[in-house]
Coordinates of C-alpha atoms and ligand atoms in Angstrom, one line a residue:
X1188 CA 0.0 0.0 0.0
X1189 CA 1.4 3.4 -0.9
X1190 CA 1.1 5.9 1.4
X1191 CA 0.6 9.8 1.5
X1192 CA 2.7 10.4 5.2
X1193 CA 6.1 9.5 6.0
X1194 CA 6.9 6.5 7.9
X1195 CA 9.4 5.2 10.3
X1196 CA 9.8 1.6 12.2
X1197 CA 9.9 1.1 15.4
X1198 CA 11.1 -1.9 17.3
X1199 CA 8.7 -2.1 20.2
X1200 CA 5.0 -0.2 21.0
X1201 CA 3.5 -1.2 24.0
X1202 CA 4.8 0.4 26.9
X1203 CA 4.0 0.8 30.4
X1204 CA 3.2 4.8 31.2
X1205 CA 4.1 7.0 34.0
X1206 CA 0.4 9.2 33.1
X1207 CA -1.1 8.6 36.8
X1208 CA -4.6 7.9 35.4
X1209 CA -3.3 5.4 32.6
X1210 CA -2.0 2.2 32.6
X1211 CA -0.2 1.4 29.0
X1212 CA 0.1 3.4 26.0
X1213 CA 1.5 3.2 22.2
X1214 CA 2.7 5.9 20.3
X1215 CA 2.2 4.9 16.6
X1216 CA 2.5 8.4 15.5
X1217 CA 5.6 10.8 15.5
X1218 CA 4.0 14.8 15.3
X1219 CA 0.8 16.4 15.2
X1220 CA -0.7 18.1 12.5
X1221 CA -2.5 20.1 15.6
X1222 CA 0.4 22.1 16.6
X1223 CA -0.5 22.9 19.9
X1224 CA 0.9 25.9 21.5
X1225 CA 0.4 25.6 25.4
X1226 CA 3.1 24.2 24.6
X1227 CA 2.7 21.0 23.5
X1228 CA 4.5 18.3 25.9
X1229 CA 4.8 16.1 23.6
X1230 CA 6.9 18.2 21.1
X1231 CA 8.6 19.7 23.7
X1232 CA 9.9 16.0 24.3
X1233 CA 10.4 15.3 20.7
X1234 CA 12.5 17.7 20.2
X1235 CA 15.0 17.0 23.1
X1236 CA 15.3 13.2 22.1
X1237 CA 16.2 14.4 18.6
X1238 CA 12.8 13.0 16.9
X1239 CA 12.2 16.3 15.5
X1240 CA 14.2 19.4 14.8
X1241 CA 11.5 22.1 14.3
X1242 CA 7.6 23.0 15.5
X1243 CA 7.3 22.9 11.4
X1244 CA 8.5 19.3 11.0
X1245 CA 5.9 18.2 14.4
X1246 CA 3.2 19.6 12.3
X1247 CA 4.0 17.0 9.7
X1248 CA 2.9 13.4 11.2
X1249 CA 5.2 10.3 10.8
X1250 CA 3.1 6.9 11.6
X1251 CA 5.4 3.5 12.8
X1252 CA 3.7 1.1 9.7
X1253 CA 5.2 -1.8 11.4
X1254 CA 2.9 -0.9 14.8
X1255 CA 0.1 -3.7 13.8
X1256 CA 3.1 -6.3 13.2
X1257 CA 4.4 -5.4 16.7
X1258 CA 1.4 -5.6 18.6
X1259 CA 1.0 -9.4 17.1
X1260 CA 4.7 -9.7 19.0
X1261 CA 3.5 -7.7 22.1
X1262 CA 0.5 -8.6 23.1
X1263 CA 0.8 -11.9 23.8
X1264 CA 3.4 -11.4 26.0
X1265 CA 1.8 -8.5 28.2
X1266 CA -1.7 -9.3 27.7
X1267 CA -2.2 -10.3 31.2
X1268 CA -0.3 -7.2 32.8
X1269 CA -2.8 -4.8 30.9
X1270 CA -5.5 -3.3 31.8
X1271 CA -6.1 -0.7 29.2
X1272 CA -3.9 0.9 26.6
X1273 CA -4.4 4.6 26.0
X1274 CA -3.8 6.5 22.5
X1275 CA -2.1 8.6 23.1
X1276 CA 0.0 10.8 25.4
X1277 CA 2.6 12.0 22.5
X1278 CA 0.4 12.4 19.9
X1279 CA -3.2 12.4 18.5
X1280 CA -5.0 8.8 17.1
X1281 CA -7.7 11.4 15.5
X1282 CA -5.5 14.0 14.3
X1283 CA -7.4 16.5 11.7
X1284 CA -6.4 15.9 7.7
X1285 CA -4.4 12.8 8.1
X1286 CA -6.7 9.9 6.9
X1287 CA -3.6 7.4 7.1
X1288 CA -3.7 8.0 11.2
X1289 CA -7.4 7.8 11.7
X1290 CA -6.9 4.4 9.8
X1291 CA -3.6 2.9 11.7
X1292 CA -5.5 4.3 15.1
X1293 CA -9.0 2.1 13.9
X1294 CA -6.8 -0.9 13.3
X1295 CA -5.2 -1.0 16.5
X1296 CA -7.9 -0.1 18.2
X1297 CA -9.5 -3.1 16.9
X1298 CA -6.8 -5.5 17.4
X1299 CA -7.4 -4.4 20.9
X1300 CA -10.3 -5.3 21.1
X1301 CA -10.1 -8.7 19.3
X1302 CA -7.8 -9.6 22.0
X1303 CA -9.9 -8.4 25.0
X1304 CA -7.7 -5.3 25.7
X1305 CA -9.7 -2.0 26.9
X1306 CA -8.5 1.0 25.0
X1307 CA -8.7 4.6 25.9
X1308 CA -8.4 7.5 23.6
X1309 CA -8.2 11.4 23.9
X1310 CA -8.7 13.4 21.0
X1311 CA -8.5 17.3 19.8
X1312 CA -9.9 15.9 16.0
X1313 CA -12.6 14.5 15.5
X1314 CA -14.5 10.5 15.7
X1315 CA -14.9 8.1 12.4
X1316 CA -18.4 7.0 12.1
X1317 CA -16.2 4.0 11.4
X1318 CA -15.0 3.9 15.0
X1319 CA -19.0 2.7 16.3
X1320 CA -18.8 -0.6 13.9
X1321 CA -16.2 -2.0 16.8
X1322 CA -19.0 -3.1 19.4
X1323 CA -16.7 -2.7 22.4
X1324 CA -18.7 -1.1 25.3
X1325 CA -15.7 -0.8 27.4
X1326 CA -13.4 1.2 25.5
X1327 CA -13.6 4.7 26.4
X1328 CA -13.7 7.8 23.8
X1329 CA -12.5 10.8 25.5
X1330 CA -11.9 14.7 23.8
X1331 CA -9.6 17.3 25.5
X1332 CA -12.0 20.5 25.9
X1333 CA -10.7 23.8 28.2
X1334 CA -13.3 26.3 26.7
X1335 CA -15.8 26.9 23.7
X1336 CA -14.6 30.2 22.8
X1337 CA -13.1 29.5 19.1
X1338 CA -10.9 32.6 19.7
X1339 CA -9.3 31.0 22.3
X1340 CA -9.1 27.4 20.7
X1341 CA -7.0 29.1 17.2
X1342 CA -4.9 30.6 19.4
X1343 CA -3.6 27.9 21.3
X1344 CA -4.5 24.6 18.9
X1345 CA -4.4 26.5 15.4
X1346 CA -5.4 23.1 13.6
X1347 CA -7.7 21.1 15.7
X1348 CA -11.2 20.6 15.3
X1349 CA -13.5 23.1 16.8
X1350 CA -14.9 22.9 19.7
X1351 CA -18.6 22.2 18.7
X1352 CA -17.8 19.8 16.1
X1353 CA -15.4 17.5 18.8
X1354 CA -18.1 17.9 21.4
X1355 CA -21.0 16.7 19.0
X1356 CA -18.5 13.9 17.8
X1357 CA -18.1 12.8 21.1
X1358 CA -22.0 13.0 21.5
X1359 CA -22.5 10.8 18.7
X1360 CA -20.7 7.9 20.6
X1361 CA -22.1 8.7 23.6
X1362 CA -25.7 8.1 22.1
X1363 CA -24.5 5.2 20.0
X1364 CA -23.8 3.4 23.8
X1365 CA -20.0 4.0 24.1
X1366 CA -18.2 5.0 27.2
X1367 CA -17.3 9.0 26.5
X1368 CA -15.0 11.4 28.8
X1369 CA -13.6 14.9 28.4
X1370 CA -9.7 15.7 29.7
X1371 CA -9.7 19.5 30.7
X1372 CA -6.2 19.9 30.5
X1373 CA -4.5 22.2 30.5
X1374 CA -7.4 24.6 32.5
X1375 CA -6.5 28.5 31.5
X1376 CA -6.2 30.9 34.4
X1377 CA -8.3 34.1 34.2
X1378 CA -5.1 36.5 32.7
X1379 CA -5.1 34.1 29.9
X1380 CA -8.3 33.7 29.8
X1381 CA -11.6 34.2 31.9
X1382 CA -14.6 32.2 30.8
X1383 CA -17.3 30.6 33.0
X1384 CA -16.3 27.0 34.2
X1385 CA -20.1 26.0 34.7
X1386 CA -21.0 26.5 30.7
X1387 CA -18.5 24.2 29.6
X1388 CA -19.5 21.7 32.1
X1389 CA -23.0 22.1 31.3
X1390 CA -22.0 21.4 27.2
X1391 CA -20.7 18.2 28.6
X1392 CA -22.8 16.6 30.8
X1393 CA -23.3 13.7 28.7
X1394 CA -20.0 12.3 29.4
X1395 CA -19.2 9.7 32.0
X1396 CA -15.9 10.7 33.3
X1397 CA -13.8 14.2 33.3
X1398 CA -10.4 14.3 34.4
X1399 CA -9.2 18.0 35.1
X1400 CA -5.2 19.4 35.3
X1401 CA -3.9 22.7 35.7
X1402 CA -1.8 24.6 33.1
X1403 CA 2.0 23.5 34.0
X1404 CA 4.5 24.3 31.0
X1405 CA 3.7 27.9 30.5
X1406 CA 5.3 31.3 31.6
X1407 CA 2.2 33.1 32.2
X1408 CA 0.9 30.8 35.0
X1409 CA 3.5 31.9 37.1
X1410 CA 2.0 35.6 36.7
X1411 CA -0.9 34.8 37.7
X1412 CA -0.5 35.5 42.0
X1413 CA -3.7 33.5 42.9
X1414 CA -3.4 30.6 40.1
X1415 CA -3.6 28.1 43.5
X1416 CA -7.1 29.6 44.9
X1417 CA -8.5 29.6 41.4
X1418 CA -7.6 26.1 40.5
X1419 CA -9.4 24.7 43.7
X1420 CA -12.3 26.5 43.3
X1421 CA -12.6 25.6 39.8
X1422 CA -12.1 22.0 41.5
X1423 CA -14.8 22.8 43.7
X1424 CA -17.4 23.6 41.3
X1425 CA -16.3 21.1 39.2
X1426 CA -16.8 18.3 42.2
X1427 CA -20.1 19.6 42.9
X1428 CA -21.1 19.2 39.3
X1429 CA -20.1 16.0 38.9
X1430 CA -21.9 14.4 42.1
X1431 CA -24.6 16.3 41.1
X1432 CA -24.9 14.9 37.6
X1433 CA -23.3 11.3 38.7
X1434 CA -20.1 11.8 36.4
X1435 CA -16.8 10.3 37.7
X1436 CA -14.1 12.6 38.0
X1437 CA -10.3 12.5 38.4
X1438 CA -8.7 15.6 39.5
X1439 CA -5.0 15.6 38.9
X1440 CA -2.0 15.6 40.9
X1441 CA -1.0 19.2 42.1
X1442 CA -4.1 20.9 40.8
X1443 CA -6.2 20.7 44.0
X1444 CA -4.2 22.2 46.5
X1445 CA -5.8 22.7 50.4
Ligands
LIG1041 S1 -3.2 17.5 20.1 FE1 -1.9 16.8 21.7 S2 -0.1 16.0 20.8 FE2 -1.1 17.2 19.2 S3 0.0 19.2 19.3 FE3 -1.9 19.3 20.6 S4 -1.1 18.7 22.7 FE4 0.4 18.1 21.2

């Protein structure tokens, strides 16, 4: 098969993560057509291991075509030490205009699932209709959402989906009968941006889980004098919201404070 994106092999996939709400991971994808600039972890990482040189070369995806041929290897090894593998912490499965990822993410996805593995996914793009035709009603869909103000969402993800498109997406699974959650991470402090935490919350309250993390690995939070007070309130309405509306909810490390 010939394809449109660059590749490059990879000896091993499956891999055991240090993310403290997620167990393994794979990263079949090298960059990210999104180009977040929070900044992006992931790139930030990249670049010091020498994957990538440039934020210009991260915007151009490179998938691992061997990944299917290594989970064959993998999972029968680690099978039983797994109890979900996430997609992904250094990249996006869903990524907007690269077909060839959507389709590598679908097919490991199902593999997954034809060997009784629970994946997780998280998501700036947008779901595959095709995704639904995999009848597993454990995996679970998740979308990273930290406002609704488009403004806000070109300025710091230039090329992901927007933020009514990736919420309906996420909808559409959710009415279809799949697991859905939303990752609001990295939350904006007011002198980035002020918005009303509630709205959001109220756009989502379809989901069944929402995991929430402060802003870490930008300049400006450290401007921000009260950044501790506002994060646990924000946690505080968020808590209340969720026992009201019987969501689970994971709030991460460092971002609730007393
Ligand atoms: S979607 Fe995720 S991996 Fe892609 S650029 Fe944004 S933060 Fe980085």
């Amino acid at each position: 098969m010939m394809l449109d994106i660059k590749t490059i092999k990879r000896k091993s996939l499956l891999y055991k993560t240090q993310v403290e709400y997620a167990d393994y991971t794979i990263n079949h994808i090298i960059g990210c057509s999104h180009g977040c600039l929070y900044p992006c972890y992931a790139m930030q990482m990249s670049k010091r291991f020498g994957r990538i040189a440039s934020y210009d070369e991260w915007l151009k995806p490179r998938i691992i075509p061997n990944a299917l041929e290594l989970l064959d290897k993998e999972i029968p090894r680690l099978k039983h030490k797994i109890n979900s593998v996430h997609l992904c912490f250094m990249s996006d499965p869903f990524m907007m205009g690269h077909p060839e990822v959507t389709d590598l993410s679908l097919e490991i996805i199902d593999k997954l699932h034809k060997n009784a593995i629970k994946t997780t996914t998280l998501t700036k793009g947008l779901y595959p209709y095709k995704l639904s035709q995999i009848k597993n009603t454990i995996n679970e869909y998740g979308i990273t959402l930290v406002s609704l103000d488009e403004e806000h969402r070109k300025n710091f993800e230039p090329n992901s989906s927007s933020y009514l498109e990736r919420i309906n997406s996420l909808n559409e699974l959710h009415d279809l009968g799949f697991k859905t959650w939303v990752s609001m991470e990295p939350y904006p402090t007011p002198n980035i941006f002020t918005q009303d935490l509630l709205l959001i919350l109220e756009k989502i309250s379809f989901v069944d889980k929402i995991v929430f993390g402060r802003l870490n690995y930008n300049s400006k939070i450290s401007k921000y004098k009260d950044n501790q007070t506002f994060y646990n309130n924000c946690c505080d309405q968020l808590i209340r919201f969720c026992e009201d509306n019987d969501i689970e909810y994971y709030i991460k490390k460092g971002t609730y404070r007393p």
